[in-house]
Short mmCIF file of C-alpha atoms in Angstrom, two decimals:
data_model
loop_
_atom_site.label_atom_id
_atom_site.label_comp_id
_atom_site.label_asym_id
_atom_site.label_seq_id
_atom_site.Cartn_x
_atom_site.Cartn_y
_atom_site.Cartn_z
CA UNK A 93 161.04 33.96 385.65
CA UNK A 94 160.65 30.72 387.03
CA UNK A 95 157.66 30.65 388.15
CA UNK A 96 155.87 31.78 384.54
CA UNK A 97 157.90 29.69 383.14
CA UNK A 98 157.12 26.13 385.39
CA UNK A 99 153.27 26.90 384.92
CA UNK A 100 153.54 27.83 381.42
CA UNK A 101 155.63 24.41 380.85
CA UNK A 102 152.61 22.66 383.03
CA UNK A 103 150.28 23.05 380.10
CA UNK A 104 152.73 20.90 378.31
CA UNK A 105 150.60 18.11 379.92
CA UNK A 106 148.47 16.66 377.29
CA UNK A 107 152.41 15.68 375.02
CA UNK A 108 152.89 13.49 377.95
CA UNK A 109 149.60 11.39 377.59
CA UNK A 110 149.08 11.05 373.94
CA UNK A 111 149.01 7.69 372.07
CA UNK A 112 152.19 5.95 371.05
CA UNK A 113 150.91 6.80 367.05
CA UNK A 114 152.13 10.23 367.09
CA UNK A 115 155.64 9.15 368.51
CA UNK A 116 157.99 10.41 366.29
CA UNK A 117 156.99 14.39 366.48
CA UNK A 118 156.34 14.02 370.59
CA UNK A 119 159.23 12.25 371.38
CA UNK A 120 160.83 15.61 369.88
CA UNK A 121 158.30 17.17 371.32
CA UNK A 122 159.55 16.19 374.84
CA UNK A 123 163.19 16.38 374.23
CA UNK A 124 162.50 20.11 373.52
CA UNK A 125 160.63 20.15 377.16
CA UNK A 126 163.20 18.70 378.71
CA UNK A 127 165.64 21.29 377.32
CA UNK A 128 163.50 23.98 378.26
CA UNK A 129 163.56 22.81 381.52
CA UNK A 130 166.84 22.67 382.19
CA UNK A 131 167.50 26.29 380.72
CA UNK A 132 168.67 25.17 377.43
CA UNK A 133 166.67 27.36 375.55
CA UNK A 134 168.42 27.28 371.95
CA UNK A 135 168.53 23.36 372.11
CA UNK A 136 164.61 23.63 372.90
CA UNK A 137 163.96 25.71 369.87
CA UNK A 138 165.70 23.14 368.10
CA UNK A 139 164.15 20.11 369.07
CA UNK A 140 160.74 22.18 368.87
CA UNK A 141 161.20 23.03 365.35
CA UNK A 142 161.87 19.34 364.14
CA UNK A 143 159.22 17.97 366.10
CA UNK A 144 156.59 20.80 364.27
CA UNK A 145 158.19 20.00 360.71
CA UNK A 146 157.64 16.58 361.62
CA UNK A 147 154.18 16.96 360.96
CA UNK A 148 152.26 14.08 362.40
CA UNK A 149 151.05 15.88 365.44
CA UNK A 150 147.72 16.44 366.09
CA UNK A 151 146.29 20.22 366.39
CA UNK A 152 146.19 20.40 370.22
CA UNK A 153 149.51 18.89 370.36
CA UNK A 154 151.20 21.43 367.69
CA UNK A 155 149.30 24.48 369.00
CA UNK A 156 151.36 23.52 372.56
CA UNK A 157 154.66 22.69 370.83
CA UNK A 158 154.49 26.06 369.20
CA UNK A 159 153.69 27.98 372.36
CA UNK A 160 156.72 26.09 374.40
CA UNK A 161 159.09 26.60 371.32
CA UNK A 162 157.37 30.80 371.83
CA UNK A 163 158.34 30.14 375.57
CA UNK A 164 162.19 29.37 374.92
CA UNK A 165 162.36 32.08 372.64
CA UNK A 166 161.02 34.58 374.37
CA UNK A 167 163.55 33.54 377.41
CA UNK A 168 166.09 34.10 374.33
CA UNK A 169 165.02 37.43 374.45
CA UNK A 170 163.54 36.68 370.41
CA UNK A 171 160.23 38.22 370.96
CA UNK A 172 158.92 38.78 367.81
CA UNK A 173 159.36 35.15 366.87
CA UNK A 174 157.88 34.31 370.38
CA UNK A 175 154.67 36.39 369.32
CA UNK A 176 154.34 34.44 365.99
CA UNK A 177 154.63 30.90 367.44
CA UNK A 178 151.45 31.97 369.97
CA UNK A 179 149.67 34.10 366.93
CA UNK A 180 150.60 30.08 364.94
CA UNK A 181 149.46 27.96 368.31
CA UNK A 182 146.09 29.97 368.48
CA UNK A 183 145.74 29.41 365.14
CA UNK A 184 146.37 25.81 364.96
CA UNK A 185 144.12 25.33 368.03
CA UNK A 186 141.85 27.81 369.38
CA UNK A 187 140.74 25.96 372.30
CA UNK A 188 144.37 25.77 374.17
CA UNK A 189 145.23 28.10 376.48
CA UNK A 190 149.19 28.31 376.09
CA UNK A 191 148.99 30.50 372.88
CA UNK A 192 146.58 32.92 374.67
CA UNK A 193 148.35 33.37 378.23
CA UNK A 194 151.82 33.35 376.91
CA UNK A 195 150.81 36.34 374.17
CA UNK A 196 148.87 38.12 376.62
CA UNK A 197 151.89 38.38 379.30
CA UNK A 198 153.71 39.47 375.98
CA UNK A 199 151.61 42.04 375.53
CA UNK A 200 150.79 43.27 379.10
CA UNK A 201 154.48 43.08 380.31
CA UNK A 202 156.97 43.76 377.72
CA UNK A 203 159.32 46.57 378.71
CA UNK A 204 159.34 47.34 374.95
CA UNK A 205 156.16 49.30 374.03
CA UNK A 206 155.97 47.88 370.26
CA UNK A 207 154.94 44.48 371.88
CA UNK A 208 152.25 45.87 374.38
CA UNK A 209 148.45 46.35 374.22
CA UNK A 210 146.88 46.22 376.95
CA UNK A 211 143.15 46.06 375.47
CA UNK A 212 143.95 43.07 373.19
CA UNK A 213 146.19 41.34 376.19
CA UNK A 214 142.92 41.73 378.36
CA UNK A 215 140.88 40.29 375.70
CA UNK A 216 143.54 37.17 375.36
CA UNK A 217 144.06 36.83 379.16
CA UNK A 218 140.09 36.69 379.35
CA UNK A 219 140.25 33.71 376.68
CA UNK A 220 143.23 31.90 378.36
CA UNK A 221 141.08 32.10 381.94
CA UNK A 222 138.18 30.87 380.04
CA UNK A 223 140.33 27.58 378.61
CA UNK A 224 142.71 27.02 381.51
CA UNK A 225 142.64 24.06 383.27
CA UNK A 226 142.50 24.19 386.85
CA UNK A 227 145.75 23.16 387.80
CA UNK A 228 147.75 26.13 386.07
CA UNK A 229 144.87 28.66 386.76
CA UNK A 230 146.32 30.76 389.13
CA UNK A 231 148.78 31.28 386.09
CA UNK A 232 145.96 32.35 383.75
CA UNK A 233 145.16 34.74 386.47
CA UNK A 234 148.41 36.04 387.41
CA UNK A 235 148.47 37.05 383.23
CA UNK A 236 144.86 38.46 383.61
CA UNK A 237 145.92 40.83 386.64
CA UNK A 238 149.17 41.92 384.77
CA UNK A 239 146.30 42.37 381.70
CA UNK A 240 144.50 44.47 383.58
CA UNK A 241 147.36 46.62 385.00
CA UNK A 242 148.33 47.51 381.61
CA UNK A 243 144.91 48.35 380.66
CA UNK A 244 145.03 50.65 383.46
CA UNK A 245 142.36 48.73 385.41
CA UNK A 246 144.47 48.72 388.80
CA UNK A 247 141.37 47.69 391.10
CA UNK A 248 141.02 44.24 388.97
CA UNK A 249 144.26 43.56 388.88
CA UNK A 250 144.69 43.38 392.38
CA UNK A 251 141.55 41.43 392.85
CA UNK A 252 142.35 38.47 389.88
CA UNK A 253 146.28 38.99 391.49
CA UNK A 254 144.41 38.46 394.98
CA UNK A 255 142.82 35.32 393.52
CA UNK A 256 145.61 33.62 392.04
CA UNK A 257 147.47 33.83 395.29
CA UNK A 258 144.75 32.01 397.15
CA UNK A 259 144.99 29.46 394.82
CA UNK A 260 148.61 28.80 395.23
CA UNK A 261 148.78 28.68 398.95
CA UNK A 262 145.81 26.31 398.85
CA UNK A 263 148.51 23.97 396.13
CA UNK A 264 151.33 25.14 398.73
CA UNK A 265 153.56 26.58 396.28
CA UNK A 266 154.85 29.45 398.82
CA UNK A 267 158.03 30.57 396.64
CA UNK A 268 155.51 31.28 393.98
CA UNK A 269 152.90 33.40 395.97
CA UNK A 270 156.18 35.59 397.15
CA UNK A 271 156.30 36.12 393.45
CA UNK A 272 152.81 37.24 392.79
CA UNK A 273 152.76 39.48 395.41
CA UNK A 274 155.68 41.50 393.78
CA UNK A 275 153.37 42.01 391.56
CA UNK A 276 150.08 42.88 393.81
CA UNK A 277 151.94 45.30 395.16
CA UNK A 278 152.79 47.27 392.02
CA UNK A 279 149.51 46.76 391.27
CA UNK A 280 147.76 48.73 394.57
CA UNK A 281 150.62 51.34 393.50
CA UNK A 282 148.87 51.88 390.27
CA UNK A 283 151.91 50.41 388.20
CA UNK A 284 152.24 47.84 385.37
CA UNK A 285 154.30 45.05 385.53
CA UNK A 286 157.32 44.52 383.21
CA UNK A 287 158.93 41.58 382.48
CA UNK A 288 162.49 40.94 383.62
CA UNK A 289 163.63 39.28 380.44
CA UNK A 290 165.75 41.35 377.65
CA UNK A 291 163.50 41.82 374.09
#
């Protein structure tokens, strides 16, 4: 899903801008982005791993290099290990976003049942929302409507799926709103979301 995936990779932002100290483990660090980005998901894992057994990152920057390594291998369809790198990213740092919105879509749109919960993915998604930054919000949102949807609360997802598409037209990103409102409409239908990837 590109569009999950470009705004999940958009919290990568902070590995772009840190000091030239921590170079060894972000230089990884952004090899493994770069992979990601170009779909070459097993290389990113790769790259990801070094760069965390590297160990001179700093907490904010590990707690983001987990949830992008938890990115490529959930789009390896490895979900389990996907849910332990957010569980480790939370963990590491409780004030970034990434390991909260990435294991709340987990958990409000797997097609597997064993990796959904809707109550604790609304509780996540609420966290996530409450950390994001403003740039990737509509993101955070779009994961708090498909939340809410699995919770069964069909009237707030449509209105936090409403939001997050106002946001995006006002950034212009049209391919993405077409996306969303996939998903607003199987939300005023009364139906979760599922994600398209294989776990």
């Amino acid at each position: 899903m590109v569009w999950r995936r470009a705004l999940g990779l958009a919290l990568t932002i902070c590995l772009l801008t840190v000091p030239a100290a921590w170079a060894d483990g972000l230089d990884l660090a952004r090899q493994g982005l770069a992979a990601q980005r170009s779909g070459a998901f097993e290389e990113a894992v790769r790259l990801y791993t070094q760069a965390i057994e590297q160990g001179d990152m700093v907490p904010p920057d590990l707690a983001v290099t987990l949830a992008n390594r938890g990115d490529s291998r959930r789009s390896m369809g490895l979900i389990a290990e996907a849910v332990a790198d957010y569980k480790k990213a939370i963990e590491t740092d409780p004030e970034i976003s990434a390991g909260y919105n990435s294991l709340a879509w987990v958990m409000a749109t797997s097609p597997k049942d064993e990796f959904r919960n809707g109550q604790e993915a609304l509780k996540l998604a609420q966290k996530a929302v409450e950390l994001c930054d403003p740039l990737i919000l509509p993101a955070c949102l779009d994961t708090l409507a498909a939340s809410h949807a699995e919770a069964g609360n069909f009237k707030e997802a449509v209105k936090q799926q409403k939001k997050a598409i106002s946001l995006l037209k006002k950034q212009g990103a049209v391919k993405v709103v077409k996306e969303l409102e996939l998903r607003l409409k199987a939300y005023k239908k009364n139906t979760p979301w599922r994600d398209v990837k294989k776990d």
